[in-house]
Amino acid sequence: MRPHTTEAVTSVDQDPQQQQTDPTVGGTQDASRIAGAPLQRKPRRDVSQTGRRVTVSGLNAWYGDQHAVKDLEIEFAPNEVTAIIGPSGCGKSTMVRCLNRMHEEIPGARSSGSVELDGADVYGDGVDVVAVRRTVGMVFQKPNPFPTMSVFDNVASGLRLTGARGGKLRERVEQTLRGAGLWEEVKDRLGQPGIGLSGGQQQRLCIARTLAVEPEVILMDEPCSALDPIATLKVEELIEELKSRYTIVIVTHNMQQAARVADRTAFMLAGELVEVDETDKMFTNPGDERTEQYVTGKFG
Amino acid sequence: MPGQLREQFLRELARLEEQALGGLDLVCESLDRVLEAVQHCDIELAEMVIADDDRIDGRYLEVHQGVLSLLARQAPVATDLRLVAALLDVIKHVERMGDQCVNIAKILPLSGHSPPAHDEMRSKIAEMGAQARSEVAQAKIAFESRDVALAHDLVRQDERINRLNREVFKLAIEIGDDPDRREWAMHMMLMARAIERIGDNAVDIGEQVAFVVTGLFREFTDASHPEMAPPPVV
């Protein structure tokens, strides 16, 4: 089983020894068995879209010789919000960055194992990485609208990728901004720079930009850590609405946020998945002693 | 694992538990006095019990406020959350038990200073009272030590009170033939009923012990579905 590394990344890998100690993982990555779930060519969006099921198995990730994610098995269901919690450095961000193949962009980073979207392995042969990242969108900790672009263009840039033009484009921009709960606030300033918006608005603009390319899975890496409480609640409301159309995975340091927004919560520690369960269960009666210790603030 | 975080919170939580369980000590005091009043027909002492119930009510308010404050400010989860929820339950039972003591104290003067007593009835009431007191004390120890087996033992203890309560009922019917003692016997029956309720409250606190420890809430005994009672934990 080959590890997930781009050629360039392999060449910067400083430790060939580590390469040999990579655990091999089960399952085939033969793209030919992936039927009816084309990642190379994105299908037109189904109106009754419900997001895709993400199945992670035997996932390992490294930064050089640092083993950041260890033998992870987890599944993210459509129309559900799954929160990943855990202390800093536990591998939660790394794990979600493996879901849309962002991890391998970091020099020295590599991973192995499989990540399937409704059965199609995103690490399969011949899979178009760009298509993967379009299907599995990502929202980051710090709002990062394109700095030189207007509010309109921030969203339109993504929509143009889907082929929208002219009047249809304007219609879709409005639709997308509405979908991100931002339209009413920005409809009179569409031509102004995106970075002129407040932090919370910028973050929802970034969510709109992510939605514009019609993803099916949305990854959020600490999407509210730079926002004030009200902006945070607005984003959380938005997450609740988006849930009906997407599979959502949110990494958060804020356990109350996980408790508020997530249907299921996963607790990671030192690169391993300790426990994943219904959020109610995780915060009232967790099964693992380490989860109990962490959520009650006894360590972390 | 590194040293305790949230020490401040844990101190507050421990103090809240002490306050709530301390309410059980107040109940024991109240129960001691009202039982003594019953045995000696001491109406002044009974009046003191009624007046002092304000202390138990005050404790209820303190703990209730403390629970709200901890929930609002500290957002406890997992075992901490279950403990906070259980303390709210415990203090409610404390308040109810205090009220039952007051009920007994209020019944006492209805029969006058020297009622036509019946010794067997009176001794059964005394026995019930002593048993209820010991259950309240046992509930406190079980909670403090998170001892599920001891908590579950309250069910067995409480059966004694229930049996005595039925005996008091039968006696009251027998005595009922005597017009001079009929009213007194009815009053005694009401007292027995109040004591029996105190025992039930102690058992309910025992259920909260099991909830805090295991995370599962199940009634130790389910009067409406006796066949579904869980097997005793030993």
GROMACS .gro file of N, CA, C and O in nm, chain B residues 155-234:
model
  320
  455VAL      N    1  -3.394   0.045   4.984
  455VAL     CA    2  -3.521  -0.017   4.946
  455VAL      C    3  -3.560  -0.120   5.051
  455VAL      O    4  -3.675  -0.126   5.096
  456ARG      N    5  -3.461  -0.201   5.091
  456ARG     CA    6  -3.486  -0.304   5.190
  456ARG      C    7  -3.526  -0.241   5.323
  456ARG      O    8  -3.621  -0.283   5.389
  457GLN      N    9  -3.452  -0.136   5.360
  457GLN     CA   10  -3.482  -0.066   5.485
  457GLN      C   11  -3.626  -0.012   5.482
  457GLN      O   12  -3.698  -0.018   5.580
  458ASP      N   13  -3.661   0.041   5.365
  458ASP     CA   14  -3.789   0.110   5.356
  458ASP      C   15  -3.906   0.012   5.365
  458ASP      O   16  -4.017   0.051   5.403
  459GLU      N   17  -3.880  -0.113   5.332
  459GLU     CA   18  -3.988  -0.212   5.343
  459GLU      C   19  -4.038  -0.223   5.487
  459GLU      O   20  -4.156  -0.248   5.511
  460ARG      N   21  -3.946  -0.202   5.579
  460ARG     CA   22  -3.985  -0.207   5.721
  460ARG      C   23  -4.087  -0.099   5.752
  460ARG      O   24  -4.186  -0.122   5.821
  461ILE      N   25  -4.058   0.022   5.704
  461ILE     CA   26  -4.152   0.133   5.727
  461ILE      C   27  -4.287   0.103   5.664
  461ILE      O   28  -4.392   0.124   5.725
  462ASN      N   29  -4.282   0.051   5.543
  462ASN     CA   30  -4.408   0.022   5.474
  462ASN      C   31  -4.490  -0.082   5.550
  462ASN      O   32  -4.612  -0.071   5.561
  463ARG      N   33  -4.419  -0.182   5.605
  463ARG     CA   34  -4.489  -0.285   5.681
  463ARG      C   35  -4.552  -0.223   5.807
  463ARG      O   36  -4.670  -0.245   5.835
  464LEU      N   37  -4.473  -0.142   5.878
  464LEU     CA   38  -4.525  -0.076   5.998
  464LEU      C   39  -4.644   0.013   5.966
  464LEU      O   40  -4.742   0.021   6.041
  465ASN      N   41  -4.635   0.077   5.851
  465ASN     CA   42  -4.743   0.167   5.810
  465ASN      C   43  -4.874   0.089   5.792
  465ASN      O   44  -4.982   0.133   5.835
  466ARG      N   45  -4.862  -0.031   5.733
  466ARG     CA   46  -4.982  -0.113   5.716
  466ARG      C   47  -5.036  -0.159   5.852
  466ARG      O   48  -5.157  -0.163   5.874
  467GLU      N   49  -4.942  -0.188   5.942
  467GLU     CA   50  -4.986  -0.231   6.076
  467GLU      C   51  -5.059  -0.119   6.150
  467GLU      O   52  -5.159  -0.142   6.217
  468VAL      N   53  -5.005   0.003   6.135
  468VAL     CA   54  -5.070   0.118   6.198
  468VAL      C   55  -5.211   0.134   6.143
  468VAL      O   56  -5.307   0.161   6.215
  469PHE      N   57  -5.223   0.114   6.013
  469PHE     CA   58  -5.354   0.125   5.948
  469PHE      C   59  -5.453   0.026   6.008
  469PHE      O   60  -5.566   0.060   6.045
  470LYS      N   61  -5.406  -0.099   6.022
  470LYS     CA   62  -5.494  -0.203   6.079
  470LYS      C   63  -5.534  -0.170   6.222
  470LYS      O   64  -5.650  -0.181   6.260
  471LEU      N   65  -5.435  -0.126   6.299
  471LEU     CA   66  -5.462  -0.089   6.438
  471LEU      C   67  -5.566   0.022   6.446
  471LEU      O   68  -5.657   0.019   6.529
  472ALA      N   69  -5.548   0.119   6.355
  472ALA     CA   70  -5.640   0.234   6.356
  472ALA      C   71  -5.783   0.188   6.330
  472ALA      O   72  -5.878   0.239   6.391
  473ILE      N   73  -5.797   0.090   6.242
  473ILE     CA   74  -5.931   0.038   6.215
  473ILE      C   75  -5.988  -0.031   6.339
  473ILE      O   76  -6.104  -0.010   6.377
  474GLU      N   77  -5.900  -0.107   6.405
  474GLU     CA   78  -5.944  -0.174   6.529
  474GLU      C   79  -5.986  -0.072   6.634
  474GLU      O   80  -6.093  -0.081   6.695
  475ILE      N   81  -5.897   0.026   6.654
  475ILE     CA   82  -5.925   0.128   6.756
  475ILE      C   83  -6.049   0.209   6.719
  475ILE      O   84  -6.120   0.263   6.805
  476GLY      N   85  -6.074   0.214   6.587
  476GLY     CA   86  -6.188   0.293   6.538
  476GLY      C   87  -6.321   0.254   6.601
  476GLY      O   88  -6.415   0.334   6.601
  477ASP      N   89  -6.328   0.134   6.655
  477ASP     CA   90  -6.453   0.093   6.722
  477ASP      C   91  -6.478   0.170   6.851
  477ASP      O   92  -6.590   0.177   6.900
  478ASP      N   93  -6.367   0.225   6.904
  478ASP     CA   94  -6.376   0.296   7.032
  478ASP      C   95  -6.395   0.445   7.003
  478ASP      O   96  -6.301   0.513   6.961
  479PRO      N   97  -6.516   0.501   7.025
  479PRO     CA   98  -6.541   0.641   6.986
  479PRO      C   99  -6.448   0.741   7.055
  479PRO      O  100  -6.415   0.843   6.998
  480ASP      N  101  -6.400   0.708   7.176
  480ASP     CA  102  -6.313   0.803   7.247
  480ASP      C  103  -6.176   0.816   7.181
  480ASP      O  104  -6.111   0.920   7.190
  481ARG      N  105  -6.129   0.706   7.121
  481ARG     CA  106  -5.993   0.708   7.067
  481ARG      C  107  -5.989   0.713   6.914
  481ARG      O  108  -5.882   0.717   6.856
  482ARG      N  109  -6.109   0.714   6.855
  482ARG     CA  110  -6.115   0.707   6.708
  482ARG      C  111  -6.038   0.821   6.642
  482ARG      O  112  -5.954   0.801   6.556
  483GLU      N  113  -6.066   0.942   6.689
  483GLU     CA  114  -6.004   1.059   6.625
  483GLU      C  115  -5.852   1.057   6.642
  483GLU      O  116  -5.776   1.082   6.548
  484TRP      N  117  -5.811   1.023   6.763
  484TRP     CA  118  -5.666   1.016   6.790
  484TRP      C  119  -5.599   0.914   6.696
  484TRP      O  120  -5.492   0.940   6.640
  485ALA      N  121  -5.666   0.799   6.679
  485ALA     CA  122  -5.609   0.695   6.594
  485ALA      C  123  -5.596   0.743   6.449
  485ALA      O  124  -5.497   0.714   6.381
  486MET      N  125  -5.696   0.820   6.406
  486MET     CA  126  -5.689   0.874   6.269
  486MET      C  127  -5.571   0.969   6.256
  486MET      O  128  -5.498   0.968   6.155
  487HIS      N  129  -5.550   1.050   6.357
  487HIS     CA  130  -5.435   1.142   6.355
  487HIS      C  131  -5.304   1.065   6.349
  487HIS      O  132  -5.212   1.102   6.276
  488MET      N  133  -5.297   0.958   6.425
  488MET     CA  134  -5.175   0.876   6.426
  488MET      C  135  -5.150   0.817   6.287
  488MET      O  136  -5.036   0.806   6.242
  489MET      N  137  -5.260   0.781   6.223
  489MET     CA  138  -5.247   0.722   6.090
  489MET      C  139  -5.190   0.825   5.991
  489MET      O  140  -5.108   0.792   5.905
  490LEU      N  141  -5.234   0.949   6.007
  490LEU     CA  142  -5.181   1.054   5.920
  490LEU      C  143  -5.032   1.075   5.945
  490LEU      O  144  -4.954   1.098   5.853
  491MET      N  145  -4.995   1.067   6.073
  491MET     CA  146  -4.852   1.081   6.106
  491MET      C  147  -4.771   0.968   6.042
  491MET      O  148  -4.663   0.990   5.987
  492ALA      N  149  -4.827   0.847   6.054
  492ALA     CA  150  -4.758   0.732   5.996
  492ALA      C  151  -4.738   0.752   5.846
  492ALA      O  152  -4.632   0.724   5.791
  493ARG      N  153  -4.840   0.806   5.786
  493ARG     CA  154  -4.834   0.833   5.642
  493ARG      C  155  -4.720   0.933   5.610
  493ARG      O  156  -4.643   0.914   5.516
  494ALA      N  157  -4.709   1.038   5.693
  494ALA     CA  158  -4.605   1.138   5.672
  494ALA      C  159  -4.467   1.075   5.686
  494ALA      O  160  -4.375   1.101   5.607
  495ILE      N  161  -4.451   0.990   5.787
  495ILE     CA  162  -4.322   0.923   5.808
  495ILE      C  163  -4.291   0.830   5.692
  495ILE      O  164  -4.177   0.823   5.644
  496GLU      N  165  -4.394   0.762   5.646
  496GLU     CA  166  -4.375   0.670   5.533
  496GLU      C  167  -4.325   0.747   5.411
  496GLU      O  168  -4.238   0.701   5.336
  497ARG      N  169  -4.376   0.868   5.392
  497ARG     CA  170  -4.331   0.950   5.278
  497ARG      C  171  -4.184   0.991   5.295
  497ARG      O  172  -4.110   0.999   5.197
  498ILE      N  173  -4.145   1.019   5.417
  498ILE     CA  174  -4.004   1.055   5.440
  498ILE      C  175  -3.914   0.939   5.397
  498ILE      O  176  -3.811   0.958   5.332
  499GLY      N  177  -3.956   0.817   5.430
  499GLY     CA  178  -3.879   0.700   5.388
  499GLY      C  179  -3.869   0.693   5.235
  499GLY      O  180  -3.762   0.669   5.179
  500ASP      N  181  -3.981   0.720   5.168
  500ASP     CA  182  -3.980   0.718   5.021
  500ASP      C  183  -3.882   0.821   4.965
  500ASP      O  184  -3.810   0.795   4.867
  501ASN      N  185  -3.880   0.938   5.027
  501ASN     CA  186  -3.788   1.043   4.982
  501ASN      C  187  -3.643   0.998   4.999
  501ASN      O  188  -3.558   1.028   4.914
  502ALA      N  189  -3.615   0.928   5.108
  502ALA     CA  190  -3.479   0.878   5.129
  502ALA      C  191  -3.441   0.779   5.020
  502ALA      O  192  -3.328   0.782   4.967
  503VAL      N  193  -3.535   0.692   4.982
  503VAL     CA  194  -3.509   0.596   4.874
  503VAL      C  195  -3.482   0.671   4.742
  503VAL      O  196  -3.391   0.635   4.665
  504ASP      N  197  -3.560   0.777   4.719
  504ASP     CA  198  -3.540   0.856   4.597
  504ASP      C  199  -3.400   0.917   4.592
  504ASP      O  200  -3.337   0.925   4.486
  505ILE      N  201  -3.350   0.959   4.706
  505ILE     CA  202  -3.214   1.013   4.710
  505ILE      C  203  -3.115   0.901   4.675
  505ILE      O  204  -3.017   0.922   4.603
  506GLY      N  205  -3.146   0.781   4.722
  506GLY     CA  206  -3.062   0.665   4.687
  506GLY      C  207  -3.057   0.645   4.535
  506GLY      O  208  -2.952   0.616   4.478
  507GLU      N  209  -3.169   0.667   4.469
  507GLU     CA  210  -3.172   0.654   4.322
  507GLU      C  211  -3.080   0.755   4.257
  507GLU      O  212  -3.017   0.728   4.154
  508GLN      N  213  -3.073   0.873   4.318
  508GLN     CA  214  -2.985   0.976   4.263
  508GLN      C  215  -2.837   0.936   4.278
  508GLN      O  216  -2.754   0.971   4.195
  509VAL      N  217  -2.807   0.864   4.385
  509VAL     CA  218  -2.669   0.816   4.404
  509VAL      C  219  -2.632   0.726   4.286
  509VAL      O  220  -2.527   0.742   4.223
  510ALA      N  221  -2.723   0.634   4.252
  510ALA     CA  222  -2.697   0.544   4.141
  510ALA      C  223  -2.684   0.622   4.010
  510ALA      O  224  -2.600   0.590   3.926
  511PHE      N  225  -2.765   0.727   3.995
  511PHE     CA  226  -2.758   0.809   3.874
  511PHE      C  227  -2.622   0.880   3.863
  511PHE      O  228  -2.559   0.879   3.756
  512VAL      N  229  -2.577   0.937   3.971
  512VAL     CA  230  -2.448   1.008   3.967
  512VAL      C  231  -2.336   0.910   3.930
  512VAL      O  232  -2.251   0.940   3.846
  513VAL      N  233  -2.340   0.792   3.990
  513VAL     CA  234  -2.232   0.697   3.970
  513VAL      C  235  -2.237   0.631   3.831
  513VAL      O  236  -2.137   0.623   3.761
  514THR      N  237  -2.357   0.585   3.792
  514THR     CA  238  -2.365   0.505   3.670
  514THR      C  239  -2.410   0.584   3.547
  514THR      O  240  -2.391   0.540   3.435
  515GLY      N  241  -2.471   0.700   3.568
  515GLY     CA  242  -2.521   0.777   3.455
  515GLY      C  243  -2.657   0.728   3.408
  515GLY      O  244  -2.714   0.783   3.315
  516LEU      N  245  -2.710   0.625   3.472
  516LEU     CA  246  -2.841   0.575   3.432
  516LEU      C  247  -2.940   0.602   3.545
  516LEU      O  248  -2.911   0.576   3.661
  517PHE      N  249  -3.055   0.653   3.506
  517PHE     CA  250  -3.156   0.672   3.608
  517PHE      C  251  -3.259   0.562   3.599
  517PHE      O  252  -3.323   0.545   3.495
  518ARG      N  253  -3.271   0.485   3.705
  518ARG     CA  254  -3.378   0.385   3.714
  518ARG      C  255  -3.434   0.388   3.853
  518ARG      O  256  -3.360   0.392   3.951
  519GLU      N  257  -3.566   0.383   3.860
  519GLU     CA  258  -3.626   0.377   3.992
  519GLU      C  259  -3.590   0.243   4.055
  519GLU      O  260  -3.594   0.140   3.989
  520PHE      N  261  -3.554   0.248   4.181
  520PHE     CA  262  -3.522   0.123   4.252
  520PHE      C  263  -3.647   0.035   4.260
  520PHE      O  264  -3.641  -0.085   4.247
  521THR      N  265  -3.759   0.101   4.287
  521THR     CA  266  -3.885   0.028   4.286
  521THR      C  267  -3.983   0.110   4.205
  521THR      O  268  -3.982   0.231   4.212
  522ASP      N  269  -4.061   0.042   4.126
  522ASP     CA  270  -4.157   0.113   4.043
  522ASP      C  271  -4.296   0.063   4.083
  522ASP      O  272  -4.337  -0.048   4.048
  523ALA      N  273  -4.366   0.147   4.160
  523ALA     CA  274  -4.495   0.105   4.215
  523ALA      C  275  -4.595   0.068   4.106
  523ALA      O  276  -4.677  -0.020   4.124
  524SER      N  277  -4.585   0.136   3.989
  524SER     CA  278  -4.682   0.107   3.884
  524SER      C  279  -4.643  -0.014   3.800
  524SER      O  280  -4.725  -0.070   3.730
  525HIS      N  281  -4.513  -0.052   3.806
  525HIS     CA  282  -4.468  -0.171   3.734
  525HIS      C  283  -4.374  -0.253   3.823
  525HIS      O  284  -4.256  -0.263   3.794
  526PRO      N  285  -4.428  -0.312   3.929
  526PRO     CA  286  -4.340  -0.382   4.023
  526PRO      C  287  -4.261  -0.494   3.956
  526PRO      O  288  -4.150  -0.526   3.998
  527GLU      N  289  -4.318  -0.553   3.848
  527GLU     CA  290  -4.250  -0.666   3.784
  527GLU      C  291  -4.123  -0.620   3.710
  527GLU      O  292  -4.037  -0.700   3.677
  528MET      N  293  -4.113  -0.487   3.685
  528MET     CA  294  -3.999  -0.438   3.608
  528MET      C  295  -3.885  -0.386   3.697
  528MET      O  296  -3.789  -0.328   3.647
  529ALA      N  297  -3.898  -0.406   3.827
  529ALA     CA  298  -3.795  -0.354   3.917
  529ALA      C  299  -3.660  -0.417   3.884
  529ALA      O  300  -3.652  -0.537   3.855
  530PRO      N  301  -3.553  -0.336   3.882
  530PRO     CA  302  -3.422  -0.392   3.852
  530PRO      C  303  -3.376  -0.484   3.964
  530PRO      O  304  -3.418  -0.468   4.079
  531PRO      N  305  -3.294  -0.582   3.933
  531PRO     CA  306  -3.245  -0.670   4.039
  531PRO      C  307  -3.161  -0.589   4.137
  531PRO      O  308  -3.095  -0.493   4.096
  532PRO      N  309  -3.165  -0.625   4.263
  532PRO     CA  310  -3.089  -0.548   4.360
  532PRO      C  311  -2.938  -0.555   4.333
  532PRO      O  312  -2.887  -0.657   4.291
  533VAL      N  313  -2.872  -0.443   4.354
  533VAL     CA  314  -2.725  -0.438   4.338
  533VAL      C  315  -2.664  -0.478   4.470
  533VAL      O  316  -2.698  -0.422   4.573
  534VAL      N  317  -2.578  -0.576   4.467
  534VAL     CA  318  -2.516  -0.614   4.595
  534VAL      C  319  -2.364  -0.603   4.583
  534VAL      O  320  -2.308  -0.638   4.480
   0.00000   0.00000   0.00000
